[in-house]
Short mmCIF file of C-alpha atoms and ligand atoms in Angstrom, two decimals:
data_model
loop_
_atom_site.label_atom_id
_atom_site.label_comp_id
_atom_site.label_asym_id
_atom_site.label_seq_id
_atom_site.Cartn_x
_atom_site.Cartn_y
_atom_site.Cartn_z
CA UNK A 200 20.11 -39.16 -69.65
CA UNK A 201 19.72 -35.91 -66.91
CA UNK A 202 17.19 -36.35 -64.10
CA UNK A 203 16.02 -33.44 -62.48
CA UNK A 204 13.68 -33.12 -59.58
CA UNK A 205 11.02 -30.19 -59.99
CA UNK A 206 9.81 -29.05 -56.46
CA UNK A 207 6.53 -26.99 -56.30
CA UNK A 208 5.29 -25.50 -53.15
CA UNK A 209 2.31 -24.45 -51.86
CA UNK A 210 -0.98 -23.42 -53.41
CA UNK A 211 0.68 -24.67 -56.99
CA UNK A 212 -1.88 -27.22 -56.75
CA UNK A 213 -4.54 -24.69 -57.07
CA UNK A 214 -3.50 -23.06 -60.08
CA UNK A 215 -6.15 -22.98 -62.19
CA UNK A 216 -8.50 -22.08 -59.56
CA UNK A 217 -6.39 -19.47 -57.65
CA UNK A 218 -6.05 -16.03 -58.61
CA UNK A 219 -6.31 -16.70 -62.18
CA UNK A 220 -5.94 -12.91 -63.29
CA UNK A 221 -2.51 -13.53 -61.71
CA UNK A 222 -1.73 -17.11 -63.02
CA UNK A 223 -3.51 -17.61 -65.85
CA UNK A 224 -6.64 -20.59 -65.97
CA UNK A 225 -4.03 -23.38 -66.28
CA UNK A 226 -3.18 -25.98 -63.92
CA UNK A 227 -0.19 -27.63 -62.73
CA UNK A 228 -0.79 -30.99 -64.15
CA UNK A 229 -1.61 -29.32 -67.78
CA UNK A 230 1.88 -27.13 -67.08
CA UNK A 231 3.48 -30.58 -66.37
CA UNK A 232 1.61 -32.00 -69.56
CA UNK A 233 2.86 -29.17 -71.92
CA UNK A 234 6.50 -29.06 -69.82
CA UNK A 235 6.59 -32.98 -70.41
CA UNK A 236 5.91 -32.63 -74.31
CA UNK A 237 8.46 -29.67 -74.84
CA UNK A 238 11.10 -31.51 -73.50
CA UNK A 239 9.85 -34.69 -75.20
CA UNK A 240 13.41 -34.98 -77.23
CA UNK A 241 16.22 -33.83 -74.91
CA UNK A 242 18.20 -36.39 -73.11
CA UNK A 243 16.20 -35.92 -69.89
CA UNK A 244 13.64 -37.43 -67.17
CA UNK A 245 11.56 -35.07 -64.55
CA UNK A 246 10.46 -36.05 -61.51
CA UNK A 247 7.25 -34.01 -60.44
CA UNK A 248 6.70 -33.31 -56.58
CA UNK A 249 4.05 -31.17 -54.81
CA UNK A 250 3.53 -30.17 -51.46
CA UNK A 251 1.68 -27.55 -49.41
CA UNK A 252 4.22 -28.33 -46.66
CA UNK A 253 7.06 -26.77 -45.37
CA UNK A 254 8.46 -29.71 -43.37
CA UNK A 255 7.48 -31.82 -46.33
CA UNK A 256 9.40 -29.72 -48.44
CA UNK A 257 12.80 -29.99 -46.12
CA UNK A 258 11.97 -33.42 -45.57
CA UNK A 259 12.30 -33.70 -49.59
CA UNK A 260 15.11 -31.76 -50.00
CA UNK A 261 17.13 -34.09 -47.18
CA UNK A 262 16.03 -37.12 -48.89
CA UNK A 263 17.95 -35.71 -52.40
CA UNK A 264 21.22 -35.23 -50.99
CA UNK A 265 20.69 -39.70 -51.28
CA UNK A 266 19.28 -39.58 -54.54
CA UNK A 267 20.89 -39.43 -58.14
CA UNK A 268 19.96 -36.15 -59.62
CA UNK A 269 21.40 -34.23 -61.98
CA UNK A 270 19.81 -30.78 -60.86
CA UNK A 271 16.47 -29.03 -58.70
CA UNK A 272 14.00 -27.37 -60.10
CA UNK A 273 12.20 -25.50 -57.51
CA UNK A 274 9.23 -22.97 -57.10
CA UNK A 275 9.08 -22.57 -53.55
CA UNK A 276 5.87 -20.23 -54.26
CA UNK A 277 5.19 -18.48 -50.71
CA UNK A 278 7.85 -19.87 -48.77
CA UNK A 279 10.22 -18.32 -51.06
CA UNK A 280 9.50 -14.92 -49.31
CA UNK A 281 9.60 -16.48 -45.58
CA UNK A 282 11.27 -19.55 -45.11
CA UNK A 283 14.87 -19.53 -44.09
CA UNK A 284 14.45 -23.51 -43.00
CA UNK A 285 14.18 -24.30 -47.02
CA UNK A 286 17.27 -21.60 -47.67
CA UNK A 287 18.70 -23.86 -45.28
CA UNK A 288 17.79 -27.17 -46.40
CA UNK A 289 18.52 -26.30 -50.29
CA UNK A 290 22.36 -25.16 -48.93
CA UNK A 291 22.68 -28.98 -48.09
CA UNK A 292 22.82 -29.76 -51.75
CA UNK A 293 26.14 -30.30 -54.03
CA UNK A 294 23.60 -30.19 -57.38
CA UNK A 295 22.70 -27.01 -59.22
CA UNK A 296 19.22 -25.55 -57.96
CA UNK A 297 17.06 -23.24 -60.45
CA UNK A 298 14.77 -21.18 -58.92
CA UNK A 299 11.33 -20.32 -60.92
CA UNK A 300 8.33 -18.01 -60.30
CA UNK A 301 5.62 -17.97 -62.63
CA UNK A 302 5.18 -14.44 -62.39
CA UNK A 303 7.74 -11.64 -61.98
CA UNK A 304 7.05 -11.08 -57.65
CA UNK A 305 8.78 -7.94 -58.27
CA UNK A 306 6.07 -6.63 -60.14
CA UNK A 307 3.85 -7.27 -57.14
CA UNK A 308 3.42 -6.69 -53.74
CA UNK A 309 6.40 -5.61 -52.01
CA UNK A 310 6.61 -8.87 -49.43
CA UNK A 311 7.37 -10.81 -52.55
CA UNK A 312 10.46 -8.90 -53.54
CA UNK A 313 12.77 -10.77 -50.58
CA UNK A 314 13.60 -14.06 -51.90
CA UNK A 315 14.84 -15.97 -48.81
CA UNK A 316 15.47 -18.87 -50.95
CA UNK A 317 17.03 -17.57 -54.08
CA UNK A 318 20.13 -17.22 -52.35
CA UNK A 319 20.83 -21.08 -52.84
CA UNK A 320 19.64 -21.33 -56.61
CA UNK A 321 22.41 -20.90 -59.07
CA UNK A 322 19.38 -19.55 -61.78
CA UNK A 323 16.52 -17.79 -60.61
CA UNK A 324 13.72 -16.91 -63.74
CA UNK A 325 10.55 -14.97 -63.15
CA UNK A 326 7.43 -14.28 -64.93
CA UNK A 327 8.08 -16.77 -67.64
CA UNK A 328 4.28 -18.53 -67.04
CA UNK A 329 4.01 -21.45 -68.15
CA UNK A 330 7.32 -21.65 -69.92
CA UNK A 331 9.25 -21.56 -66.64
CA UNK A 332 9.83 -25.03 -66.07
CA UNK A 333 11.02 -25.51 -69.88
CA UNK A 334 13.23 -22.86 -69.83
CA UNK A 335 14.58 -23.88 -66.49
CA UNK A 336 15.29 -27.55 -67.70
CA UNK A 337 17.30 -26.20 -71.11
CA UNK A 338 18.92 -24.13 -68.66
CA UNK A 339 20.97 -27.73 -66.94
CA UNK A 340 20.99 -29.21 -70.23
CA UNK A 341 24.68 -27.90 -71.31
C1 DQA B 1247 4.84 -17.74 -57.18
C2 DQA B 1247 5.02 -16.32 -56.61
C3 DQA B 1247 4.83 -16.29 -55.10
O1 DQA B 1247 4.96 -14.97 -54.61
C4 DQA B 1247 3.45 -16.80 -54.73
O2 DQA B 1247 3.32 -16.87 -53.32
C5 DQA B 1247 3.12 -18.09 -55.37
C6 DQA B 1247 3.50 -18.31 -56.76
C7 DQA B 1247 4.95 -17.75 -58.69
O3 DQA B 1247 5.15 -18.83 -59.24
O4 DQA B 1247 4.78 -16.71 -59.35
O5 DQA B 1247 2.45 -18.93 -54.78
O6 DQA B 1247 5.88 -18.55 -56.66
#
């Protein structure tokens, strides 16, 4: 059995609410529902973990270089465009990390075309919705 740690970071709690021309009228716990049932027959366990945090977020990512995971699954939402501290603290790690974004940020604004933190993910997907985190899970599973 894999074990992968999925990482979302701030405002991802809001979806639903936020923007929801942009992200559709789902939330993150129905995404985690639907995620949860796709997978429901692979040889693999998620662990889901939110936080609006930055530090929280590093503080996370330390505490996994202890931990017995098979892979990351991260969408560092914002502070993919501005934090060098997470590209920093997801270098630390010997597993595979597999960037998602709900939407495709280069089909928007132009501050969300620099992604800081892609440049530690082996994968990086994009505009998949809801699928993301399915997709990025069959993605570790060979
Ligand atoms: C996002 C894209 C980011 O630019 C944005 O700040 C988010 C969500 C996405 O999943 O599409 O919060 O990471």
């Amino acid at each position: 059995m894999k074990n992968f740690l999925v990482i979302n970071g701030p405002n991802l709690n809001m979806l639903g609410v936020r923007e929801t021309d942009t992200y559709g009228s789902i939330s993150l716990d129905e995404i985690q529902n639907y995620t949860e049932k796709k997978i429901s027959g692979l040889d693999v366990k998620l662990e889901w973990w939110q936080s609006n945090s930055e530090t929280e977020i590093i503080e996370r990512l330390h505490k996994l270089t202890n931990e017995k995971h098979d892979a990351l699954i991260i969408n560092p939402a914002a502070f993919s465009h501005t934090s060098i501290a997470i590209l920093d603290a997801l270098k630390i790690l010997k597993i595979p990390v597999v960037e998602v974004h709900l939407t495709n940020t280069h089909s928007r604004e132009s501050f969300r075309h620099s992604m800081l933190t892609a440049q530690a993910a082996s994968i990086i997907m994009g505009g998949l919705g809801k699928e993301a985190y399915y997709f990025a899970v069959l993605s570790q599973l060979n």
